[in-house]
Short mmCIF file of C-alpha atoms in Angstrom, two decimals:
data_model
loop_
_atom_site.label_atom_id
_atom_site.label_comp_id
_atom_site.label_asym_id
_atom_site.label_seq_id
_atom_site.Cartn_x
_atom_site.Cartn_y
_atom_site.Cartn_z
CA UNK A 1 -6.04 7.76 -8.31
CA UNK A 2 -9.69 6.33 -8.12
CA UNK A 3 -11.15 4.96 -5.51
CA UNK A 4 -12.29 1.10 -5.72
CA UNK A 5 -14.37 -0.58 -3.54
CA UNK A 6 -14.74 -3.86 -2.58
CA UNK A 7 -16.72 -6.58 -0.58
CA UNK A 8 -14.91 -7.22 2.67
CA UNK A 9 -14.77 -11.20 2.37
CA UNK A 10 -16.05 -14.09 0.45
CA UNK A 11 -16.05 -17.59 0.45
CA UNK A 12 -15.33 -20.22 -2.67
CA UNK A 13 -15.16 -23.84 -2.36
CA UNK A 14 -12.19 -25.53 -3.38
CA UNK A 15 -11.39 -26.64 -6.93
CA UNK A 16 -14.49 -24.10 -7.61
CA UNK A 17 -14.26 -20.54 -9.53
CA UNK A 18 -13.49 -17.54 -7.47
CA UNK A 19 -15.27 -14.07 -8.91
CA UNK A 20 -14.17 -11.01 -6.89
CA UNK A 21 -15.47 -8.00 -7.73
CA UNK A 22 -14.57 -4.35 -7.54
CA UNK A 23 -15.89 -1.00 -8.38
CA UNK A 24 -14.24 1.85 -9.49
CA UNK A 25 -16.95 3.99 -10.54
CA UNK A 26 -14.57 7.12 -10.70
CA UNK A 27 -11.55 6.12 -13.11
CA UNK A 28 -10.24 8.00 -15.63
CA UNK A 29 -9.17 7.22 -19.05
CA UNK A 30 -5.52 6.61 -18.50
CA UNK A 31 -5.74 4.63 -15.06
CA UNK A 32 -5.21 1.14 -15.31
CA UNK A 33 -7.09 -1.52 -12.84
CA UNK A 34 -4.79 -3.47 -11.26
CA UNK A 35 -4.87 -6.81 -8.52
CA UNK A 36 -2.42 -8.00 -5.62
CA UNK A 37 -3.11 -10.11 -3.40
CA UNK A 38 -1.49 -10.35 0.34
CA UNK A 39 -1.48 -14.27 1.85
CA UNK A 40 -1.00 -14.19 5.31
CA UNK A 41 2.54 -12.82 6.76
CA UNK A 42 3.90 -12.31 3.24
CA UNK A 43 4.46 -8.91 1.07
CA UNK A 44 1.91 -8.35 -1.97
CA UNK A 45 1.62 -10.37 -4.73
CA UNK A 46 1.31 -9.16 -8.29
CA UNK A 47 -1.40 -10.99 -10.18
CA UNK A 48 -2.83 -9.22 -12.70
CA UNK A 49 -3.74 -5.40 -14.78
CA UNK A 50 -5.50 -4.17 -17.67
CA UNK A 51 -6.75 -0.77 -19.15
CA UNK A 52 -9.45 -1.27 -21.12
CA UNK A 53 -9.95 -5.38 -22.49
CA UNK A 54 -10.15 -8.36 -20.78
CA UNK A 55 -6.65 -9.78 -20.11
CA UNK A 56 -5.95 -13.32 -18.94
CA UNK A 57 -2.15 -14.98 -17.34
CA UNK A 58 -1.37 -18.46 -15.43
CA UNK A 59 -2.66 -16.88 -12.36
CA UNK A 60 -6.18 -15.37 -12.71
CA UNK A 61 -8.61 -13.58 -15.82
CA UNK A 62 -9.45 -9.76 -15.17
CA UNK A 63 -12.91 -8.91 -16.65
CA UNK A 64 -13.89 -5.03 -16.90
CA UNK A 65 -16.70 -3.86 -17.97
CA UNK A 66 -17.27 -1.92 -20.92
CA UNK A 67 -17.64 1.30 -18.90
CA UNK A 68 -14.45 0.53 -17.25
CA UNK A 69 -16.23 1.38 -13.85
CA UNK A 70 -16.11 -2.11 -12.57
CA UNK A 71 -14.20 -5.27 -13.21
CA UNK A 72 -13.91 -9.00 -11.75
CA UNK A 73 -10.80 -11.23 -11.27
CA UNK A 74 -11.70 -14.50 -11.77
CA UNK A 75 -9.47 -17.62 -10.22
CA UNK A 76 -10.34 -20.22 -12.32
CA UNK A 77 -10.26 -23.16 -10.43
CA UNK A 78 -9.50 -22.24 -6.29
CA UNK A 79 -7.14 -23.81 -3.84
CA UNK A 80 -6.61 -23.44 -0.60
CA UNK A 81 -3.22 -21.59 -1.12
CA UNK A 82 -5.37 -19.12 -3.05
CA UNK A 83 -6.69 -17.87 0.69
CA UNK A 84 -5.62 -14.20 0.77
CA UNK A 85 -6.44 -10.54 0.86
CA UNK A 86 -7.09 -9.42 -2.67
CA UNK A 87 -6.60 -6.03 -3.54
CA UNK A 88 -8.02 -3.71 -6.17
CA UNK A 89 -5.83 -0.74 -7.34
CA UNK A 90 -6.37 1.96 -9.56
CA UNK A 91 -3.10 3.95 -11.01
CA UNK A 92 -2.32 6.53 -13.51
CA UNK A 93 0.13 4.34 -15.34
CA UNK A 94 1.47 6.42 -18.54
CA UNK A 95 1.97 10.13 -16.96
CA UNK A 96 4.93 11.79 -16.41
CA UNK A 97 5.66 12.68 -13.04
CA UNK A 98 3.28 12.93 -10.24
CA UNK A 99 2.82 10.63 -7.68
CA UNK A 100 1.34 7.94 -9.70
CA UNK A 101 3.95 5.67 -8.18
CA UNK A 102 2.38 5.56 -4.85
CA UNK A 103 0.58 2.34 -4.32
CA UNK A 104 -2.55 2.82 -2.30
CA UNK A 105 -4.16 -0.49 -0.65
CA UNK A 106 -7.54 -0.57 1.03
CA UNK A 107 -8.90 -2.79 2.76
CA UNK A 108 -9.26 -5.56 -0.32
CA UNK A 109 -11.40 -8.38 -0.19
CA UNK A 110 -10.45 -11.40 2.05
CA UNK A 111 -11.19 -14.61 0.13
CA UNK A 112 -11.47 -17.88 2.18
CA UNK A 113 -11.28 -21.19 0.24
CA UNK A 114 -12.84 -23.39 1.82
CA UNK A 115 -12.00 -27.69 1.52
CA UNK B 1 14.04 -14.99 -12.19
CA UNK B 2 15.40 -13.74 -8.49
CA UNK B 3 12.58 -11.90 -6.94
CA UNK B 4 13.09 -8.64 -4.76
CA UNK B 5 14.69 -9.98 -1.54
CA UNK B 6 14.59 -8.33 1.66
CA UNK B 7 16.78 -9.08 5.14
CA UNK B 8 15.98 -9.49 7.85
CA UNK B 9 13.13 -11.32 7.87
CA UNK B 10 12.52 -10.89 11.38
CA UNK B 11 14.02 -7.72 13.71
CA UNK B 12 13.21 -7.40 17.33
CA UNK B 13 14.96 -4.86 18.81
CA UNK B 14 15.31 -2.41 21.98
CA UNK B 15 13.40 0.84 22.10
CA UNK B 16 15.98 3.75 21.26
CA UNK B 17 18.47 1.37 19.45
CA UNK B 18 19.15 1.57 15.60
CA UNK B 19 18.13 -0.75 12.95
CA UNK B 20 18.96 -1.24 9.27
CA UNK B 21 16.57 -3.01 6.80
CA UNK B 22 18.09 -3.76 3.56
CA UNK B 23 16.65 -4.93 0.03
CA UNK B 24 17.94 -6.23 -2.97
CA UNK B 25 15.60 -5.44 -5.86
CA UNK B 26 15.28 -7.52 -9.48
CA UNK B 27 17.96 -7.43 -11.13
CA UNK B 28 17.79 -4.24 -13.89
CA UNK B 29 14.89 -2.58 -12.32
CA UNK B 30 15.61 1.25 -12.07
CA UNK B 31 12.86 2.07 -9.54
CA UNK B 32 12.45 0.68 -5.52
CA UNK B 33 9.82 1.97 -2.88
CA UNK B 34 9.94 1.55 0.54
CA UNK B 35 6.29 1.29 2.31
CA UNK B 36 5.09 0.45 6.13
CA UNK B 37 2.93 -2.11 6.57
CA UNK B 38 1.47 -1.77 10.50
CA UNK B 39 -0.91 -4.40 11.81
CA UNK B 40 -4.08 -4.73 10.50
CA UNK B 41 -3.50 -1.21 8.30
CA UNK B 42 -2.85 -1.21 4.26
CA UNK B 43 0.48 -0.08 2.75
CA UNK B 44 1.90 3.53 3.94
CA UNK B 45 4.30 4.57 1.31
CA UNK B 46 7.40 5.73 2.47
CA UNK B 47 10.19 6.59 -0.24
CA UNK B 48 11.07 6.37 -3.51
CA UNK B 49 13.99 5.99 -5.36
CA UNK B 50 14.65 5.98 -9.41
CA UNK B 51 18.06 6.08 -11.49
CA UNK B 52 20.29 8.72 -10.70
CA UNK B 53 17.45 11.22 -9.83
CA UNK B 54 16.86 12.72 -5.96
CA UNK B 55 14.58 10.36 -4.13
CA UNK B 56 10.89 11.34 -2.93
CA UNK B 57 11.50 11.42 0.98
CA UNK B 58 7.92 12.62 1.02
CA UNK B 59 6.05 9.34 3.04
CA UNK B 60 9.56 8.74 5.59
CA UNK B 61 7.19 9.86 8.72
CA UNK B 62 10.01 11.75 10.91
CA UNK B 63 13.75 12.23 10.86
CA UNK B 64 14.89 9.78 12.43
CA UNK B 65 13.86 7.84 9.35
CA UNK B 66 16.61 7.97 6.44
CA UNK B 67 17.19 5.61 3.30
CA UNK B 68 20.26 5.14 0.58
CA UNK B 69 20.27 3.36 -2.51
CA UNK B 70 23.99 2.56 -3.58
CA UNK B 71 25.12 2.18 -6.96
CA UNK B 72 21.60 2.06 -7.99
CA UNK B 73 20.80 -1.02 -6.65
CA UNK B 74 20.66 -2.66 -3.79
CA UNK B 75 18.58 0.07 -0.78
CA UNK B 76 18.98 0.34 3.24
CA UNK B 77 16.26 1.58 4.89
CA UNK B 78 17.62 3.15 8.67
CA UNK B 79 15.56 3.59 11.57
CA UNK B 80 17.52 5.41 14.31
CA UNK B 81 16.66 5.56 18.25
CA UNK B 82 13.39 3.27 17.09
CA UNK B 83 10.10 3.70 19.15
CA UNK B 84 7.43 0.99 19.38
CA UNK B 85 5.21 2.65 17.07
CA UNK B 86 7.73 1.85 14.42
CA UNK B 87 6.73 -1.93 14.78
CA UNK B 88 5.48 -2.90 11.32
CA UNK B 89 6.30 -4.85 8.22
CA UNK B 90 8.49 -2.57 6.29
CA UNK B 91 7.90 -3.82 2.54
CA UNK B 92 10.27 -3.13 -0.47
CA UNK B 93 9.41 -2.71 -4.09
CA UNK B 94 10.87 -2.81 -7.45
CA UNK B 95 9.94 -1.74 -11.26
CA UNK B 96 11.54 -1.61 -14.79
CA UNK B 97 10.83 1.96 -14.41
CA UNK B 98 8.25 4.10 -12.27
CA UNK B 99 5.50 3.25 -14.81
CA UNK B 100 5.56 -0.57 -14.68
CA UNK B 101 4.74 -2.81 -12.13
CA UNK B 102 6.14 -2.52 -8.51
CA UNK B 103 6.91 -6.29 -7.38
CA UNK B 104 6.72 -6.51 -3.93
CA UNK B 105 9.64 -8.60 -0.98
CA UNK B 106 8.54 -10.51 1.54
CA UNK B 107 9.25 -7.95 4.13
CA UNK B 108 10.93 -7.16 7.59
CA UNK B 109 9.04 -7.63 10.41
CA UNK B 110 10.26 -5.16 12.78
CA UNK B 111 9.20 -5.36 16.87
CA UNK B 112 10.63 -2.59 18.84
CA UNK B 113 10.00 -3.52 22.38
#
């Protein structure tokens, strides 16, 4: 799987828009950019994926690029809840076998929301 | 829906005894991970288990690691004579199937002292 990159925190005011952005500058055709996120002392949260267009859900908006070697998740309007680790993930999603399957977190992006 | 549920939250336990995580994962999903989550690190994956098929033992980091998966559903993940370097969040996952989303439990919070 590709490698992403991140920013290793960022602030957002409450009730503001959050932008977090990633780079994946490697990924392949068939990998998929996804986003968890990790609030303190609980297991990852599912937010968000998309291949190719921008895809939006009750959560957060996923913007990548037309290259497909970056994208941004946008939460719309912050709260303080919203104070987590985000992670970026690249995965091979539609290829037989493999180990495709194997999640791989780095560090992610700790985003403070600030009152 | 139920979400994937894991118990026991919490687990403190002597160094040398044995422990038993367990996880329930959503309902119909075919495919559950286990991964290690140590303190400050990311995600270590440690097993995988889909359908009927053998499991992929390749991430359990020695033998005295060892997981089941009965009747396709609910999974135990055993830790025998545990050291404290096996203190971590131990995280299960579940999917439809090995391509879709893995949904993650809260996790076990094991201290070996």
């Amino acid at each position: 799987d590709a490698k992403t990159t991140q920013p290793p925190s960022m602030d957002c005011a409450e009730g503001r828009a959050a932008n977090l952005p990633c780079n994946h500058s490697t990924i392949s055709g068939n990998e998929y950019v996804y986003w968890y996120r990790q609030i303190h002392s609980q297991g990852p949260q599912y937010i968000i994926h998309g291949l190719k267009n921008n895809e939006t859900n009750e959560m957060a908006s996923l913007i990548i690029t037309e290259d497909r070697k970056s994208s941004t998740l946008i939460l719309p309007h912050a709260t303080l809840r919203d104070t987590a680790v985000y992670y970026c993930i690249v995965r091979v999603e539609k290829l037989g076998g493999g180990s495709n399957y194997k999640l791989t977190f780095g560090k992610g992006t700790l985003l403070t929301v600030n009152p | 829906g139920a979400g994937v549920s894991q118990s026991p939250s919490n687990k403190v336990t002597e160094k040398g005894k044995d422990v038993e995580l367990r996880c329930d994962p959503i309902s119909g999903h075919t495919a559950l991970y286990w991964y290690r989550q140590s303190l400050g690190q990311g995600l270590e994956f440690l097993i995988y288990f889909q359908g009927n098929s053998a499991p992929d033992k390749s991430g359990l980091p020695s033998d005295r690691f060892s997981a089941e998966r009965t009747g396709g559903s609910v999974s135990t993940l055993t830790i025998q004579r545990t050291q404290q370097e096996d203190s971590a969040v131990y995280l299960c996952a579940s999917s439809l199937t090995s391509q879709e989303t893995q949904y993650f439990g809260p996790g076990t919070r094991l201290l070996v002292l």
